[in-house]
GROMACS .gro file of C-alpha atoms in nm:
model
  219
    1MET     CA    1   1.613   1.535  -0.932
    2ILE     CA    2   1.264   1.409  -0.847
    3GLU     CA    3   0.979   1.516  -1.071
    4ILE     CA    4   0.626   1.521  -0.930
    5GLN     CA    5   0.330   1.508  -1.166
    6GLN     CA    6  -0.009   1.570  -1.005
    7HIS     CA    7  -0.326   1.501  -1.202
    8THR     CA    8  -0.691   1.405  -1.168
    9VAL     CA    9  -0.904   1.159  -1.361
   10ASN     CA   10  -1.276   1.090  -1.344
   11GLY     CA   11  -1.346   0.797  -1.115
   12TYR     CA   12  -1.652   0.662  -0.935
   13ARG     CA   13  -1.970   0.851  -1.036
   14HIS     CA   14  -1.745   1.057  -1.268
   15ILE     CA   15  -1.608   1.240  -0.963
   16PRO     CA   16  -1.240   1.338  -1.005
   17VAL     CA   17  -0.983   1.140  -0.809
   18SER     CA   18  -0.633   1.285  -0.771
   19TYR     CA   19  -0.302   1.107  -0.800
   20LYS     CA   20   0.067   1.183  -0.801
   21LEU     CA   21   0.337   1.020  -1.011
   22LEU     CA   22   0.684   1.070  -0.867
   23HIS     CA   23   0.993   0.973  -1.062
   24ASN     CA   24   1.359   1.046  -1.122
   25ASN     CA   25   1.478   1.168  -1.459
   26ARG     CA   26   1.620   0.824  -1.536
   27LEU     CA   27   1.394   0.585  -1.725
   28THR     CA   28   1.263   0.285  -1.534
   29SER     CA   29   1.028  -0.003  -1.605
   30HIS     CA   30   0.941  -0.043  -1.235
   31LEU     CA   31   0.641   0.122  -1.065
   32ALA     CA   32   0.534   0.116  -0.698
   33ILE     CA   33   0.161   0.176  -0.652
   34MET     CA   34   0.045   0.310  -0.315
   35LEU     CA   35  -0.307   0.244  -0.188
   36PRO     CA   36  -0.367   0.440   0.135
   37GLY     CA   37  -0.606   0.383   0.423
   38SER     CA   38  -0.928   0.574   0.474
   39SER     CA   39  -0.765   0.822   0.714
   40TYR     CA   40  -0.400   0.726   0.672
   41HIS     CA   41  -0.305   0.925   0.364
   42VAL     CA   42   0.008   0.912   0.148
   43GLU     CA   43   0.160   1.212   0.329
   44LYS     CA   44   0.181   1.020   0.658
   45PRO     CA   45   0.508   0.863   0.780
   46LEU     CA   46   0.478   0.504   0.653
   47PHE     CA   47   0.400   0.617   0.297
   48HIS     CA   48   0.631   0.919   0.304
   49TYR     CA   49   0.942   0.721   0.392
   50CYS     CA   50   0.839   0.424   0.182
   51THR     CA   51   0.815   0.661  -0.115
   52LEU     CA   52   1.167   0.788  -0.050
   53LEU     CA   53   1.302   0.432  -0.035
   54TYR     CA   54   1.154   0.349  -0.374
   55LEU     CA   55   1.274   0.670  -0.535
   56GLN     CA   56   1.627   0.605  -0.406
   57LYS     CA   57   1.617   0.276  -0.599
   58ASN     CA   58   1.506   0.458  -0.916
   59ILE     CA   59   1.157   0.308  -0.893
   60ASP     CA   60   0.867   0.536  -0.989
   61VAL     CA   61   0.592   0.586  -0.732
   62LEU     CA   62   0.220   0.628  -0.800
   63GLN     CA   63   0.019   0.764  -0.507
   64ILE     CA   64  -0.357   0.728  -0.550
   65ASN     CA   65  -0.540   0.981  -0.331
   66TYR     CA   66  -0.893   0.848  -0.306
   67ASP     CA   67  -1.091   1.007  -0.024
   68TYR     CA   68  -1.434   0.887   0.080
   69HIS     CA   69  -1.496   1.137   0.359
   70GLU     CA   70  -1.506   1.463   0.162
   71ARG     CA   71  -1.462   1.382  -0.208
   72VAL     CA   72  -1.744   1.130  -0.246
   73GLU     CA   73  -2.010   0.999  -0.009
   74VAL     CA   74  -2.065   0.625   0.007
   75HIS     CA   75  -2.345   0.452   0.195
   76SER     CA   76  -2.224   0.096   0.248
   77SER     CA   77  -1.915  -0.120   0.260
   78ASN     CA   78  -2.000  -0.272  -0.076
   79GLU     CA   79  -2.033   0.072  -0.235
   80LEU     CA   80  -1.702   0.176  -0.079
   81PHE     CA   81  -1.522  -0.122  -0.232
   82THR     CA   82  -1.687  -0.055  -0.569
   83ALA     CA   83  -1.580   0.310  -0.553
   84MET     CA   84  -1.222   0.217  -0.462
   85ASP     CA   85  -1.198  -0.034  -0.746
   86CYS     CA   86  -1.341   0.217  -0.996
   87ASP     CA   87  -1.110   0.498  -0.883
   88ILE     CA   88  -0.799   0.281  -0.886
   89GLN     CA   89  -0.874   0.135  -1.228
   90ALA     CA   90  -0.935   0.483  -1.371
   91VAL     CA   91  -0.599   0.608  -1.241
   92LEU     CA   92  -0.411   0.298  -1.357
   93GLU     CA   93  -0.558   0.317  -1.706
   94LYS     CA   94  -0.457   0.681  -1.738
   95VAL     CA   95  -0.103   0.634  -1.605
   96LEU     CA   96  -0.033   0.318  -1.806
   97GLU     CA   97  -0.155   0.485  -2.126
   98GLU     CA   98   0.120   0.743  -2.088
   99ARG     CA   99   0.409   0.540  -1.946
  100SER     CA  100   0.521   0.180  -1.991
  101TYR     CA  101   0.606  -0.044  -1.694
  102SER     CA  102   0.676  -0.415  -1.671
  103GLN     CA  103   0.752  -0.453  -1.299
  104PHE     CA  104   0.517  -0.356  -1.017
  105ASP     CA  105   0.511  -0.332  -0.640
  106LEU     CA  106   0.172  -0.289  -0.470
  107ILE     CA  107   0.161  -0.122  -0.128
  108GLY     CA  108  -0.166  -0.114   0.065
  109LYS     CA  109  -0.245   0.023   0.411
  110SER     CA  110  -0.548  -0.081   0.620
  111ILE     CA  111  -0.855  -0.044   0.396
  112GLY     CA  112  -0.612  -0.009   0.108
  113THR     CA  113  -0.532  -0.378   0.156
  114ILE     CA  114  -0.886  -0.456   0.041
  115ALA     CA  115  -0.808  -0.260  -0.275
  116LEU     CA  116  -0.475  -0.445  -0.304
  117ALA     CA  117  -0.656  -0.780  -0.283
  118GLN     CA  118  -0.890  -0.666  -0.563
  119VAL     CA  119  -0.608  -0.535  -0.783
  120LEU     CA  120  -0.426  -0.869  -0.766
  121SER     CA  121  -0.693  -1.022  -0.989
  122ASN     CA  122  -0.559  -0.810  -1.277
  123PRO     CA  123  -0.326  -1.026  -1.494
  124LEU     CA  124  -0.098  -0.723  -1.528
  125PHE     CA  125   0.004  -0.776  -1.165
  126ALA     CA  126   0.058  -1.152  -1.180
  127GLN     CA  127   0.425  -1.105  -1.082
  128ALA     CA  128   0.382  -0.798  -0.862
  129ARG     CA  129   0.541  -0.790  -0.519
  130CYS     CA  130   0.310  -0.688  -0.235
  131ILE     CA  131   0.352  -0.489   0.085
  132TRP     CA  132   0.065  -0.532   0.330
  133LEU     CA  133   0.075  -0.252   0.589
  134THR     CA  134  -0.161  -0.330   0.879
  135PRO     CA  135  -0.388  -0.548   0.663
  136LEU     CA  136  -0.750  -0.612   0.760
  137LEU     CA  137  -0.685  -0.972   0.866
  138LYS     CA  138  -1.035  -1.010   1.011
  139ARG     CA  139  -1.178  -0.974   0.661
  140ARG     CA  140  -1.177  -1.310   0.488
  141GLU     CA  141  -1.113  -1.173   0.138
  142VAL     CA  142  -0.796  -0.998   0.257
  143PHE     CA  143  -0.672  -1.301   0.450
  144GLU     CA  144  -0.740  -1.532   0.157
  145ALA     CA  145  -0.572  -1.297  -0.090
  146ILE     CA  146  -0.255  -1.288   0.120
  147LYS     CA  147  -0.269  -1.662   0.182
  148GLU     CA  148  -0.308  -1.748  -0.187
  149CYS     CA  149  -0.058  -1.491  -0.313
  150SER     CA  150   0.249  -1.663  -0.459
  151GLN     CA  151   0.443  -1.341  -0.515
  152LEU     CA  152   0.706  -1.210  -0.277
  153GLY     CA  153   0.543  -1.012   0.001
  154TYR     CA  154   0.596  -0.823   0.325
  155LEU     CA  155   0.335  -0.789   0.600
  156VAL     CA  156   0.352  -0.580   0.915
  157ILE     CA  157   0.085  -0.537   1.182
  158GLY     CA  158   0.061  -0.421   1.543
  159GLU     CA  159  -0.072  -0.610   1.840
  160LYS     CA  160  -0.322  -0.336   1.928
  161ASP     CA  161  -0.454  -0.298   1.574
  162PRO     CA  162  -0.829  -0.375   1.589
  163ASN     CA  163  -0.787  -0.583   1.272
  164PHE     CA  164  -0.511  -0.801   1.412
  165HIS     CA  165  -0.606  -1.170   1.414
  166SER     CA  166  -0.354  -1.391   1.594
  167ARG     CA  167  -0.448  -1.725   1.437
  168ARG     CA  168  -0.456  -1.586   1.084
  169PHE     CA  169  -0.127  -1.403   1.133
  170LYS     CA  170   0.040  -1.726   1.245
  171ALA     CA  171  -0.101  -1.908   0.944
  172LEU     CA  172   0.037  -1.644   0.708
  173SER     CA  173   0.377  -1.648   0.880
  174ALA     CA  174   0.424  -2.004   0.755
  175ASN     CA  175   0.435  -1.877   0.394
  176SER     CA  176   0.798  -1.882   0.281
  177GLN     CA  177   0.725  -1.611   0.020
  178LEU     CA  178   0.595  -1.370   0.285
  179MET     CA  179   0.812  -1.176   0.528
  180THR     CA  180   0.608  -1.092   0.838
  181ARG     CA  181   0.658  -0.849   1.125
  182TYR     CA  182   0.448  -0.843   1.444
  183ILE     CA  183   0.496  -0.532   1.660
  184PRO     CA  184   0.391  -0.561   2.027
  185ASN     CA  185   0.174  -0.278   2.165
  186ALA     CA  186   0.158  -0.099   1.827
  187ASP     CA  187  -0.173   0.037   1.700
  188SER     CA  188  -0.309   0.060   1.345
  189SER     CA  189  -0.057   0.336   1.265
  190LEU     CA  190   0.225   0.114   1.398
  191GLU     CA  191   0.266   0.360   1.684
  192ASN     CA  192   0.268   0.327   2.061
  193PRO     CA  193   0.046   0.613   2.184
  194ASN     CA  194   0.219   0.614   2.524
  195ASP     CA  195   0.578   0.605   2.402
  196PHE     CA  196   0.699   0.850   2.137
  197PHE     CA  197   1.045   0.700   2.105
  198LYS     CA  198   0.911   0.347   2.078
  199SER     CA  199   0.690   0.467   1.793
  200LEU     CA  200   0.999   0.597   1.615
  201ASP     CA  201   1.162   0.257   1.669
  202HIS     CA  202   0.861   0.089   1.508
  203LEU     CA  203   0.886   0.321   1.206
  204LYS     CA  204   1.260   0.264   1.175
  205GLN     CA  205   1.219  -0.115   1.192
  206THR     CA  206   0.942  -0.112   0.934
  207MET     CA  207   1.143   0.103   0.694
  208PHE     CA  208   1.447  -0.121   0.740
  209ASP     CA  209   1.231  -0.423   0.655
  210ILE     CA  210   1.090  -0.252   0.345
  211HIS     CA  211   1.439  -0.143   0.239
  212GLN     CA  212   1.556  -0.505   0.260
  213PHE     CA  213   1.241  -0.619   0.079
  214ILE     CA  214   1.299  -0.377  -0.208
  215LYS     CA  215   1.664  -0.484  -0.234
  216SER     CA  216   1.565  -0.853  -0.241
  217GLY     CA  217   1.383  -0.797  -0.569
  218ASP     CA  218   1.668  -0.627  -0.753
  219ARG     CA  219   1.676  -0.767  -1.106
   0.00000   0.00000   0.00000
């Protein structure tokens, strides 16, 4: 039986940010933290099925629902990154006050990979595994964070994603700790707009990869 706890906590500018903590009734010391994109929310397919995979392995899931279109207005990229960092830290502090975890997986999508790169500086996540869904490879801080990350990781990106960077992807593929997946003709949602069934194939392949990735870290 899955229990869903939905709460809010004051984040950037003291504006409430919502989050969900999903868990089975069995105790676990393992938490997966999901950092969505700006318009790719946790209800969308990649996060929905990823959540189910984690819950099947008795790993709790924390979905942070920051929204910078309606919830809070930001005026620059720097302010956006500051707001994301503030919101995420506020949620993490609240959740970790109430429950104890010693193992972490961090899952970021698109702009959420900037947040993931920032979160990695926290010593709490020194051993965290990372899933980079369509990372912003054209941003140096994201590329460098993935490149310098010594933890186990998985990265998937589509050929038609505007943030795909061929040379940087090839450089990251040489990292033995990082499993990479390049999907021809896929966009930033890992979909092929002209082929419904091919889009389902992309989703299935990505979920299979993540399933294998989760299994590889069984301890």
